[in-house]
Coordinates of C-alpha atoms and ligand atoms in Angstrom, one line a residue:
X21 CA 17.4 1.4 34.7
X22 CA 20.7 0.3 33.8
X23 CA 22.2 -0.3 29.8
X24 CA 24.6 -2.9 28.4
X25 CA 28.1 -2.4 28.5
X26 CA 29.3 -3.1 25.0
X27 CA 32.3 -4.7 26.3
X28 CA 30.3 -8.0 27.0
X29 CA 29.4 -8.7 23.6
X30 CA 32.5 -10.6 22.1
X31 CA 31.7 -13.0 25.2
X32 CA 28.3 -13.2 25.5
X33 CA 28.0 -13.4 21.4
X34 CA 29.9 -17.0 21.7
X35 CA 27.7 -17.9 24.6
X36 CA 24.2 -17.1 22.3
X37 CA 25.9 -18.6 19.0
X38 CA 23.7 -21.6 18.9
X39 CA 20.5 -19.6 20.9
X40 CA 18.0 -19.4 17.6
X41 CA 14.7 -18.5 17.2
X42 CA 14.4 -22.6 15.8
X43 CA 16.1 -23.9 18.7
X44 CA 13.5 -21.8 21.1
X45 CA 10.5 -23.7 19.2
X46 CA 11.7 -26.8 19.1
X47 CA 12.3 -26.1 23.1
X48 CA 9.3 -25.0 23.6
X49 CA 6.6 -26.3 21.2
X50 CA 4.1 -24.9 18.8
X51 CA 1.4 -23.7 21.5
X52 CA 3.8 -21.7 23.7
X53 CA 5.3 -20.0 20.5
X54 CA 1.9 -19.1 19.4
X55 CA 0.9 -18.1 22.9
X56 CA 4.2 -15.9 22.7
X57 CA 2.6 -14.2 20.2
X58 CA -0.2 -13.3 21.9
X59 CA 2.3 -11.7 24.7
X60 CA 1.4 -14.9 26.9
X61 CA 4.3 -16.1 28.6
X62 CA 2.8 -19.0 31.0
X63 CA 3.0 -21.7 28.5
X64 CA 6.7 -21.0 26.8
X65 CA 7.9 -20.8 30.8
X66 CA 6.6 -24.2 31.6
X67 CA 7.6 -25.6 28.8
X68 CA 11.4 -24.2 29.5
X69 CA 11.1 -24.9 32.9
X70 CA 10.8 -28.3 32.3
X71 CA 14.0 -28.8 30.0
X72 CA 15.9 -28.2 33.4
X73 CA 19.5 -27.3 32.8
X74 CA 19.4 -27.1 28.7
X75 CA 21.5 -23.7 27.9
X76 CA 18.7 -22.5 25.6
X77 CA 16.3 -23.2 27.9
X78 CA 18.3 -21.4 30.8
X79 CA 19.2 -18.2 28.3
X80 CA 15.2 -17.9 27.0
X81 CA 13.9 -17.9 31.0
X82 CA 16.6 -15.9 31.8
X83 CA 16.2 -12.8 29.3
X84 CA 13.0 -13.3 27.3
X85 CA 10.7 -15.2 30.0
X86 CA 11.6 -12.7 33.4
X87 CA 12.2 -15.7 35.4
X88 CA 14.6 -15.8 38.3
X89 CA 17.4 -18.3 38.0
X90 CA 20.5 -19.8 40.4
X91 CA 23.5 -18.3 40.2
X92 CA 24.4 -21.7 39.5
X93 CA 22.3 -21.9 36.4
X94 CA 23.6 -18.6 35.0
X95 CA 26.9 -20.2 34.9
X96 CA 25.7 -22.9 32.4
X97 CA 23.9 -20.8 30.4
X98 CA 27.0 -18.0 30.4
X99 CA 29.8 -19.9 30.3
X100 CA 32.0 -17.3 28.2
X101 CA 31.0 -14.3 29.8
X102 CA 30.3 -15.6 33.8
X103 CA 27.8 -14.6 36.1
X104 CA 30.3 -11.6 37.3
X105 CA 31.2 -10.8 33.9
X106 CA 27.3 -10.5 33.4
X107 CA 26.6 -8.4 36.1
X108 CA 29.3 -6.3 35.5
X109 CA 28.0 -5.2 32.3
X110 CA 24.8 -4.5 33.5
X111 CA 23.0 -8.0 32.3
X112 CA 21.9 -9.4 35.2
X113 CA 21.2 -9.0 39.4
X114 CA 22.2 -11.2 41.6
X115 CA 21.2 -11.4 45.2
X116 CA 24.7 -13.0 46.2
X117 CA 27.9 -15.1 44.9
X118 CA 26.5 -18.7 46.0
X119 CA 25.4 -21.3 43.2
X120 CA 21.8 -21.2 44.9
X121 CA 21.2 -17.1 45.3
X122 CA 19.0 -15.7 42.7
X123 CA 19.5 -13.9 39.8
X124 CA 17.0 -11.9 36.9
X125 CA 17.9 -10.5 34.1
X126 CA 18.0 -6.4 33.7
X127 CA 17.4 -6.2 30.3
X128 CA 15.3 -8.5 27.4
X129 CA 17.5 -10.3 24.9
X130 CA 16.4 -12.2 22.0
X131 CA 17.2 -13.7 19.0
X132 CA 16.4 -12.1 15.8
X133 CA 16.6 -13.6 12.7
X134 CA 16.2 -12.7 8.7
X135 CA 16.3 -14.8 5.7
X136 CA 20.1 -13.9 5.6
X137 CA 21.3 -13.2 9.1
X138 CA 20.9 -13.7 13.2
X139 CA 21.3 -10.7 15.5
X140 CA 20.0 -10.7 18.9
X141 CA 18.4 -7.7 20.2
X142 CA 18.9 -6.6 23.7
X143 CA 16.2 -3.9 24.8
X144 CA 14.5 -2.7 28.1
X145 CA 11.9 -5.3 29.8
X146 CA 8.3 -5.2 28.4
X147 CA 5.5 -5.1 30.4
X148 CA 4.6 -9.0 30.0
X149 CA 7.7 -9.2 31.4
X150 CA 7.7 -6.8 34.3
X151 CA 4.1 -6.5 34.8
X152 CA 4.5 -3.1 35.7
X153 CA 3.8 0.5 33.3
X154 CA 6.5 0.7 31.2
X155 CA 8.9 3.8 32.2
X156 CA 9.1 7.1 29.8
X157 CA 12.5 5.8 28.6
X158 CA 12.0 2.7 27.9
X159 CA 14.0 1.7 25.0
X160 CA 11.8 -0.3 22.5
X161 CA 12.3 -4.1 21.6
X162 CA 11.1 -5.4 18.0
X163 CA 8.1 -4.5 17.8
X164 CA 5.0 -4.6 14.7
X165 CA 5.8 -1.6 13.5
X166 CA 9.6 -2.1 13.6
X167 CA 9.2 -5.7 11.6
X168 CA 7.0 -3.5 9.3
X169 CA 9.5 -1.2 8.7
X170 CA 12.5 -3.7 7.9
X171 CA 9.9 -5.3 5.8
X172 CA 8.9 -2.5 3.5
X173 CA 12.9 -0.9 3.1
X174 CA 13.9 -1.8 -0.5
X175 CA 17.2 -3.1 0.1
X176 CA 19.1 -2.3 -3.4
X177 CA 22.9 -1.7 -2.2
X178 CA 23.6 1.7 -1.3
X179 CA 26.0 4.4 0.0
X180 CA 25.0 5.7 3.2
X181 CA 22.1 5.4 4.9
X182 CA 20.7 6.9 8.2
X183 CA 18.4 5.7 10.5
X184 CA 16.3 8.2 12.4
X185 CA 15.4 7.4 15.7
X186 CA 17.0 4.4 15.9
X187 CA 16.5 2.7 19.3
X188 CA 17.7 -0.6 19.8
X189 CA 19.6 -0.2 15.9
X190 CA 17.2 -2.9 14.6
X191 CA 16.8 -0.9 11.2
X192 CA 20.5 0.3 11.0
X193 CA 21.6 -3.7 11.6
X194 CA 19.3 -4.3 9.0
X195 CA 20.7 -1.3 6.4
X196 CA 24.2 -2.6 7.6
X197 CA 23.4 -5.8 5.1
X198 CA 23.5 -3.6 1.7
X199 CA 24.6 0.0 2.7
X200 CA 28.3 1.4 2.9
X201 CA 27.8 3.0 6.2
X202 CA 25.1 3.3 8.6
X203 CA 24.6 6.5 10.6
X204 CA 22.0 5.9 13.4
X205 CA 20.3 9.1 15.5
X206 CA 18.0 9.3 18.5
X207 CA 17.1 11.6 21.3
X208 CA 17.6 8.8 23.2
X209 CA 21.3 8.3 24.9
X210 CA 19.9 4.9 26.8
X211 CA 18.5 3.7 23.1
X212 CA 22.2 4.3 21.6
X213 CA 23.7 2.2 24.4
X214 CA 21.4 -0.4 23.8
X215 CA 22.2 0.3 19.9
X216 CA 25.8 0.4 20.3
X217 CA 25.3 -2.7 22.5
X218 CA 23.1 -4.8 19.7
X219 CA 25.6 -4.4 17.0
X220 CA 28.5 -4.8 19.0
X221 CA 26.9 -8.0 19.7
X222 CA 26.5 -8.6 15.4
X223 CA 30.2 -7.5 14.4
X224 CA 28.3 -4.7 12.5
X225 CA 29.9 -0.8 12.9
X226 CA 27.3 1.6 13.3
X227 CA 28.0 5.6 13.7
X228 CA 25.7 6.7 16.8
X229 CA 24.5 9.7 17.4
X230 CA 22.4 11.9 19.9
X231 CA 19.9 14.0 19.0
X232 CA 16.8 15.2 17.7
X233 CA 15.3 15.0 14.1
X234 CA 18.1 16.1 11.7
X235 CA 20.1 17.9 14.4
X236 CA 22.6 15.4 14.4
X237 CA 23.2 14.9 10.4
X238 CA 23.2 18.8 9.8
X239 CA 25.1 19.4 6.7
X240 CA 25.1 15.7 5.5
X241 CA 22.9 13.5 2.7
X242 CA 22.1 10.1 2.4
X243 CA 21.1 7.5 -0.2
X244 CA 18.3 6.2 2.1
X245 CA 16.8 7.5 5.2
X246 CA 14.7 4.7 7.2
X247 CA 12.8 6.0 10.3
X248 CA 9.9 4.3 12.9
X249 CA 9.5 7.9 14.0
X250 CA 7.7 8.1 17.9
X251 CA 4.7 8.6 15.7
X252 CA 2.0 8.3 18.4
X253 CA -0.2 11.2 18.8
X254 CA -0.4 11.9 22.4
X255 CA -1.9 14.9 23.9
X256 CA -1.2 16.7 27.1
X257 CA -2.5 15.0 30.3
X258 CA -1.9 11.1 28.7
X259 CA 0.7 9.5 29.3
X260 CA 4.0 9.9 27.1
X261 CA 7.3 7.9 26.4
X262 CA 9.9 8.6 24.5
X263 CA 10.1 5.7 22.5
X264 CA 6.4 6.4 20.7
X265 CA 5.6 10.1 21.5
X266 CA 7.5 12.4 19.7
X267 CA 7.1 15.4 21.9
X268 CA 5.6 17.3 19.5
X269 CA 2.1 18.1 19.3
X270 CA -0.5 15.9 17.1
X271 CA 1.2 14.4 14.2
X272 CA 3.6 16.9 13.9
X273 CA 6.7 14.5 14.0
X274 CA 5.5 12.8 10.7
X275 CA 4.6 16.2 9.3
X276 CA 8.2 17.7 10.0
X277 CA 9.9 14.3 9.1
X278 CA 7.7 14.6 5.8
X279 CA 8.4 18.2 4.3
X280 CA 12.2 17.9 5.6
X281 CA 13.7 14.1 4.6
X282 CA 14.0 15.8 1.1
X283 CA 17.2 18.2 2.3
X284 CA 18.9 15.1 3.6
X285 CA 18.8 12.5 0.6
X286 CA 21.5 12.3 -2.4
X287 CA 19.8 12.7 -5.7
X288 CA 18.0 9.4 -6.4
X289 CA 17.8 8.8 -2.9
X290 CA 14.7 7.3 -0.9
X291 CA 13.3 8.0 2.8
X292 CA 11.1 5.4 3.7
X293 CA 8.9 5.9 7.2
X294 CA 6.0 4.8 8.8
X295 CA 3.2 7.5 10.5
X296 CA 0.2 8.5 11.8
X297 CA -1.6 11.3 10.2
X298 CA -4.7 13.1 11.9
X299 CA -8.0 13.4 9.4
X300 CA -10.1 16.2 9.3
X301 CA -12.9 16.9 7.1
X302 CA -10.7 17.0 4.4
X303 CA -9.2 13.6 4.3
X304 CA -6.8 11.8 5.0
X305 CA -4.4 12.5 1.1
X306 CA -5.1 16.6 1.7
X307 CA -3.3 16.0 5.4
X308 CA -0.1 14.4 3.9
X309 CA -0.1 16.3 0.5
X310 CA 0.5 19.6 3.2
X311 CA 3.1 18.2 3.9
X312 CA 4.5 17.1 0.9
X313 CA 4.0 20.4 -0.3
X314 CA 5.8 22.1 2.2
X315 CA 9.3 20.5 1.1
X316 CA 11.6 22.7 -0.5
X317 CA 13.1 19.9 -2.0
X318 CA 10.4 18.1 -5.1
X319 CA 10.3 14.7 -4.1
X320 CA 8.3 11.7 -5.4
X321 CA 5.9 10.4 -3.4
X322 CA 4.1 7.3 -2.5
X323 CA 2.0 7.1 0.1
X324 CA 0.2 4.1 1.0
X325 CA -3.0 4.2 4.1
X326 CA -2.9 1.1 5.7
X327 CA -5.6 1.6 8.5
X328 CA -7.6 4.5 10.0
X329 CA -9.2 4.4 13.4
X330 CA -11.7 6.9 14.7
X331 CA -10.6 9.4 17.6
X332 CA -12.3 7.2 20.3
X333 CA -10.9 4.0 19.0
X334 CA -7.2 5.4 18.6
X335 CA -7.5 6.5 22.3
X336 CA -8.5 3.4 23.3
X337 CA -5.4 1.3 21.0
X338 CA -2.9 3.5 22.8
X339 CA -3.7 4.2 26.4
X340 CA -4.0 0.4 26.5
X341 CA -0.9 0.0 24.9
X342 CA 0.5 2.6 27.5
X343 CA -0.8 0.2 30.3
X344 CA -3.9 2.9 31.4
X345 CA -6.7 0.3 31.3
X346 CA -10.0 1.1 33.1
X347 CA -9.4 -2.3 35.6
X348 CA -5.9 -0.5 36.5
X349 CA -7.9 2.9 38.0
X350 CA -11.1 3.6 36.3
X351 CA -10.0 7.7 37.1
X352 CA -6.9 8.2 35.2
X353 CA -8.1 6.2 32.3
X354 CA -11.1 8.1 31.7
X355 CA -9.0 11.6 32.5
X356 CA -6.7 10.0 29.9
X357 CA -9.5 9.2 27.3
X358 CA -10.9 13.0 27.5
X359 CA -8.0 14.5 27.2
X360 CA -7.7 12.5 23.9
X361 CA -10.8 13.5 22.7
X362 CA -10.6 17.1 23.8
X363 CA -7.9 17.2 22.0
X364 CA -8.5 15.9 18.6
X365 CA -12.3 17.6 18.8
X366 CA -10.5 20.8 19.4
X367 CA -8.3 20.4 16.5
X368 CA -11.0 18.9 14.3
X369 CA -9.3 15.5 14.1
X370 CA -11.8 13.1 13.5
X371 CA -9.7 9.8 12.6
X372 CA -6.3 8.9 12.4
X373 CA -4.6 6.9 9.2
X374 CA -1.6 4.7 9.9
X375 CA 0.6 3.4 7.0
X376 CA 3.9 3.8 5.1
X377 CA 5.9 6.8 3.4
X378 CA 8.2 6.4 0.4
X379 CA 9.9 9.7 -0.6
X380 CA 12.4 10.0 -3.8
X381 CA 14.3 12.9 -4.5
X382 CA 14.6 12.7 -8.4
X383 CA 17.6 11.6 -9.7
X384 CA 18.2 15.1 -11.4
X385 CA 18.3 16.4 -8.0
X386 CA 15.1 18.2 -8.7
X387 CA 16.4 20.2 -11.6
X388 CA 15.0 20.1 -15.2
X389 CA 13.1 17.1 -14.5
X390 CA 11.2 17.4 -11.3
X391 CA 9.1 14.7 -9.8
X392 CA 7.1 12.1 -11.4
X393 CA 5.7 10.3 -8.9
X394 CA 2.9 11.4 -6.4
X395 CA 0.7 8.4 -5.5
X396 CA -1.2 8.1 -2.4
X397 CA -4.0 5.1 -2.0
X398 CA -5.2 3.3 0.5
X399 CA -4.9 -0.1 0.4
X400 CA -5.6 -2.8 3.6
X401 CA -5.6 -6.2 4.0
X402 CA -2.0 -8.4 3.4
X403 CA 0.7 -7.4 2.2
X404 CA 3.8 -9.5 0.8
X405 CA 6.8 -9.7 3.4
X406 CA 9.1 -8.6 2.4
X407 CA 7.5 -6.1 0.2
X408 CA 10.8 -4.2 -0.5
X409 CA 11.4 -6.1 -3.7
X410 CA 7.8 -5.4 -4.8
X411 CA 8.4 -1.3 -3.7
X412 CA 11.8 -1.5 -6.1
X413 CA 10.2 -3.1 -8.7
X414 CA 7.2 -0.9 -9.2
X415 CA 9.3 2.1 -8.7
X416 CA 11.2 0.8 -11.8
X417 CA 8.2 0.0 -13.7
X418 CA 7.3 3.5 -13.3
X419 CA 10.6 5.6 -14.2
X420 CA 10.6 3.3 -17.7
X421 CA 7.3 4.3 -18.3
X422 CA 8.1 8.1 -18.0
X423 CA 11.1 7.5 -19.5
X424 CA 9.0 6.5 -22.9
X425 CA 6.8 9.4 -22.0
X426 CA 9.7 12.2 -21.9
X427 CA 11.4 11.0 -25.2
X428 CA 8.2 11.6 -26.7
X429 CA 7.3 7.9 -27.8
X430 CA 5.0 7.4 -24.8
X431 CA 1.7 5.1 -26.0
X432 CA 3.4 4.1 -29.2
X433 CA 6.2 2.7 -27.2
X434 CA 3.9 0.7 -25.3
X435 CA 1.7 -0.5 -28.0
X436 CA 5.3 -2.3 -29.2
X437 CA 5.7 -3.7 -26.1
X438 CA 5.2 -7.5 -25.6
X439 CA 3.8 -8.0 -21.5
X440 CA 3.4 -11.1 -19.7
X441 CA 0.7 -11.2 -16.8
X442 CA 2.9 -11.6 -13.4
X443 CA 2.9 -15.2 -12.1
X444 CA 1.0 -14.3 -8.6
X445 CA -1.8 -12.6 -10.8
X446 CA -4.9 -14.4 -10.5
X447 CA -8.1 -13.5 -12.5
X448 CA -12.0 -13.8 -10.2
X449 CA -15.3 -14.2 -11.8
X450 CA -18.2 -13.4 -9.9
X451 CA -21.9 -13.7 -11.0
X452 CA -25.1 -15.5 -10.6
X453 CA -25.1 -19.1 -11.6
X454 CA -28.0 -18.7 -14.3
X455 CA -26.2 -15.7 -15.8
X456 CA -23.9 -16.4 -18.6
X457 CA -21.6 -13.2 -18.7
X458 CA -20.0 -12.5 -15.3
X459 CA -21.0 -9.8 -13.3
X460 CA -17.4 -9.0 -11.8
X461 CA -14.5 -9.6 -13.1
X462 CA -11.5 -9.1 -10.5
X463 CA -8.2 -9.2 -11.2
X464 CA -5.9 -10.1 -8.0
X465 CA -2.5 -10.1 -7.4
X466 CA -1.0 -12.6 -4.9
X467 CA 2.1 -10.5 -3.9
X468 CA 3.0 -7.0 -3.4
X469 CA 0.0 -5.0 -1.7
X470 CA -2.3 -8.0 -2.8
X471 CA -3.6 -5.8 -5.2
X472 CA -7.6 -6.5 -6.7
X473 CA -8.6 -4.1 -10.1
X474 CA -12.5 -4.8 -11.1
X475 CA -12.0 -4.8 -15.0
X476 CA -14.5 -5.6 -18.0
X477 CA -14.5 -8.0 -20.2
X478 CA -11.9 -6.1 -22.6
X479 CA -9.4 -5.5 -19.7
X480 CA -9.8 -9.0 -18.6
X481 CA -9.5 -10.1 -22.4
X482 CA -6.3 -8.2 -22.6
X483 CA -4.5 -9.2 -19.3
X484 CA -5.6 -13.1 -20.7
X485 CA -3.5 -12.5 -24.0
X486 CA -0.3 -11.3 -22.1
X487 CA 2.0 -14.2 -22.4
X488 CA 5.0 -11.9 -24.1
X489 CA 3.9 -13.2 -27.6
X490 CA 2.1 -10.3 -29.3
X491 CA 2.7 -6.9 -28.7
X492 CA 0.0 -4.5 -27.0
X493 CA -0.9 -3.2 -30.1
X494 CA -1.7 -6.6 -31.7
X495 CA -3.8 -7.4 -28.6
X496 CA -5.6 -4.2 -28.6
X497 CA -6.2 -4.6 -32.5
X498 CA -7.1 -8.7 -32.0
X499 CA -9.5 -7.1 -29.1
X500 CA -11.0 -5.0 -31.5
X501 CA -11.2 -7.6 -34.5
X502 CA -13.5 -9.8 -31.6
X503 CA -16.0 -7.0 -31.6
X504 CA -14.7 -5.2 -27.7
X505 CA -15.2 -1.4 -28.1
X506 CA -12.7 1.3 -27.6
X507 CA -10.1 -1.4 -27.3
X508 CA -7.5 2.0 -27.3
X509 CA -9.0 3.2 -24.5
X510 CA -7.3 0.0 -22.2
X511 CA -4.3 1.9 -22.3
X512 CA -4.2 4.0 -19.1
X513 CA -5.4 0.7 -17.1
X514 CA -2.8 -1.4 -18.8
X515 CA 0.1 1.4 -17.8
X516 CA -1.5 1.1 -13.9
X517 CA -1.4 -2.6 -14.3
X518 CA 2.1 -2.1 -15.0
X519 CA 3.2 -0.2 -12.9
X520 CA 1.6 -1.9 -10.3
X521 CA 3.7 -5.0 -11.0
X522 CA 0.6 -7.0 -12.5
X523 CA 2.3 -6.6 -16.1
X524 CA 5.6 -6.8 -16.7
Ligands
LIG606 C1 9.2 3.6 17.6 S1 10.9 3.7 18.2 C2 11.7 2.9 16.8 C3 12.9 2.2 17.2 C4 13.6 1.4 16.1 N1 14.0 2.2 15.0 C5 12.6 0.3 15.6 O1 12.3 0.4 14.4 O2 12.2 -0.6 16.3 C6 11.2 5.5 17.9 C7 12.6 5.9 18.4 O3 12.7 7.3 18.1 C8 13.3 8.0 19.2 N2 13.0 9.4 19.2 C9 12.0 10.0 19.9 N3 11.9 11.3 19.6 C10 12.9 11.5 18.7 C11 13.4 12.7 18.0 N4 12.8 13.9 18.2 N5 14.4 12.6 17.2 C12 15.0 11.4 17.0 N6 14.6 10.2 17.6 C13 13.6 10.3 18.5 C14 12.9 7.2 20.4 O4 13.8 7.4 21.5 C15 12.8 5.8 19.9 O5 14.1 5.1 20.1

């Protein structure tokens, strides 16, 4: 499989200018965009079909749709660039030089867009695409977990940042927006082509680099590390690709990225990941303190469990997603599926947890004051996109609260402090309709991790009476006044509400 030749993207980047995710829907329509997301090509083809020679019509079938065009129609859609300028870079096949030979695409290019900017991401074909098994080196598109990623990265300005494993350079692109400099890595040489390709295409300067894990940035420290590691646990005898597995065996990428992201970050600085972690008996917070522990750098930690699936069920998630599904050859799907299972009995793994990583290494650079912070919770259901903000803004929370803890004014500082109940905070009473007191009282926040905290009558009293007029201590002592009991004893749920954003 071939990779882009850089040296296309000044004149393909004027031919995709006006090639935006709106201009695709309005193409298209609502059902084939929702059927898109579903991986269900059919209807967004017939609807671009029909809009005959329409450039954005022509580029969509061309590279996102796998249809075959003229050599004709690649010349409307390409004018900049050309159908030989295209080929010779490795975009496209064509069967001959006449306006009616045929001609597909040898990569997938799309437009991706955030709040702020459009890129467009060139990547190998997916299987929708090519309906064939994806090959071990395919390089990755945007993904779930990628969007996930971006999503979650608190994006204060910084220095330098690297991005581990970086693919098609979504995250890098993305760091590009408030870092310095942007060092991407990967094993990968066809993944840096494709990422040297991608932000030649965005005007962005990325430094590339090949290799594994921290070979390539021995020696060097960053403000922020981002990393959608191959975090796929794939034993021996399933089949593998570079782009999820990382060759190593069980969940021992996450583990190594874990307990060694600390020697790489600048004091203050932040490694943010996604993984998979195996649970034993033990559960699922002894599995990543292990590796926690194992740093020889003291970093904060905040670790939040997003899912877990059971052995059997993660089997089935990703041999399915590697295209071994029983109607494809019954035999190497069930040889697939034991070999899962023999492995993670072996091993004792009866589930595996999914979710997000944030690391800190303290500001003092782990001297006289170590870390602060370890935190690990599981917590489904939505999340706010993006949650970066929410992730910065809890982090804060936290540091001013230990700051008042370390100069030794601690409660009393907080009893002076005036708090107002955060606008996406919602309060839920649940109970039988002939009851007059409320059985449940739930207090929900609409943003950040969509947070619910059952509280009493005196914590619900309390949150009610934060409008930044009185201070904590006159609430606690008004709470008190009104008959609620060990009013003083709020203050360890009132420091969680805080730091969990729900007080500010
Ligand atoms: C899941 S993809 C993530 C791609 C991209 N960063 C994103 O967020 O969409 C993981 C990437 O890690 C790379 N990779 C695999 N093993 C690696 C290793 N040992 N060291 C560095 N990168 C690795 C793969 O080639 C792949 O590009």
């Amino acid at each position: 499989m071939s990779t882009p030749s850089s040296e296309a993207a000044p004149a393909l980047r004027a031919d995709v200018e006006h090639w935006t995710n709106d201009a695709v829907a309005e193409l298209i329509g609502e059902r084939a965009v929702l059927a898109l997301d579903r991986e269900q090509l059919v209807p967004a083809r017939l609807a671009a079909r029909a809009a005959a020679d329409d450039p954005i019509a022509l580029l969509t079938r061309l590279f996102a749709l796998g249809d075959t065009l003229s050599v004709a129609q690649v010349a409307r859609a390409l004018p900049t660039l050309g159908v030989q300028g295209a080929a010779a870079s490795g975009l496209i096949a064509t069967a001959g030089a006449s306006d009616d030979d045929p001609v597909r695409a040898l990569l997938d290019l799309r437009p991706y867009e955030t709040e702020t900017h459009r890129w467009w991401i060139a990547s190998d074909r997916g299987e929708a695409v090519t309906d064939a098994r994806l090959e071990g080196d395919h390089v990755l598109g945007v993904g779930g977990a990628s969007l996930t990623l971006a999503s979650i990265t608190m994006r204060s300005p910084v220095g330098r940042v690297l991005d581990l494993g970086t693919g098609s350079g979504v995250q890098a692109l993305h760091a590009s927006t408030h870092a310095h400099s942007v060092v991407g890595t990967d094993v990968s040489r066809r993944a840096l082509e494709f990422a040297a390709f991608n932000a030649a295409l965005a005007g962005v300067t990325l430094d590339l680099r090949e290799g594994s894990l921290l070979d390539p940035v021995a020696g060097e420290t960053f403000d922020l590390v981002v990393s959608n590691p191959p975090f796929v646990i794939t034993p021996a005898g399933a089949p593998s690709f570079e782009y999820r597995d990382g060759g190593m065996a069980g969940d021992g990428i996450v583990g190594s990225l874990v307990s060694t992201l600390g020697g790489v970050l600048n004091p203050g600085g932040v490694a943010q990941l996604l993984g998979n972690w195996e649970i034993r008996a033990e559960g699922w917070e002894a599995r990543v303190s292990e590796w926690l522990d194992a740093s020889p750098v003291p970093l904060d930690a905040w670790v939040v469990q997003r899912d877990s699936l059971d052995a059997a069920q993660y089997a089935e998630v990703w041999l399915r997603d590697a295209g071994v599904i029983p109607e494809r050859g019954r035999v190497s799907f069930d040889e697939a599926y034991e070999a899962y299972l023999s492995d993670f009995d072996r091993r004792g793994v009866r589930e595996v947890g999914f979710g997000m990583i944030l690391l800190r290494r303290p500001a003092s650079g782990g001297g006289t004051s170590g870390p602060t912070l370890r935190r690990l919770e599981f917590l489904e259901g939505p999340i706010a996109t993006p949650l970066g903000p929410h992730l910065v803004a809890s982090l804060a929370a936290h540091d001013r609260l230990v700051a008042l803890d370390s100069a030794g004014l601690g409660d009393a500082a907080l009893l002076e402090t005036r708090l107002t109940v955060a606008s996406d905070v919602t309060r839920e009473v649940y109970g039988r309709p002939l009851l007059v007191d409320p059985e449940h009282i739930l207090i929900r926040q609409g943003g950040g991790f969509g947070r619910a905290v059952r509280a009493d009558t005196g914590l619900a009293g309390f949150v009610g009476a934060c409008d930044g007029e009185l201070t904590v201590g006159q609430i606690l002592g008004a709470l008190s006044a009104l008959g609620v009991e060990h009013a003083n004893e709020l203050l360890p749920a009132i420091r969680e509400l805080v730091e969990t954003g729900m007080l500010a």
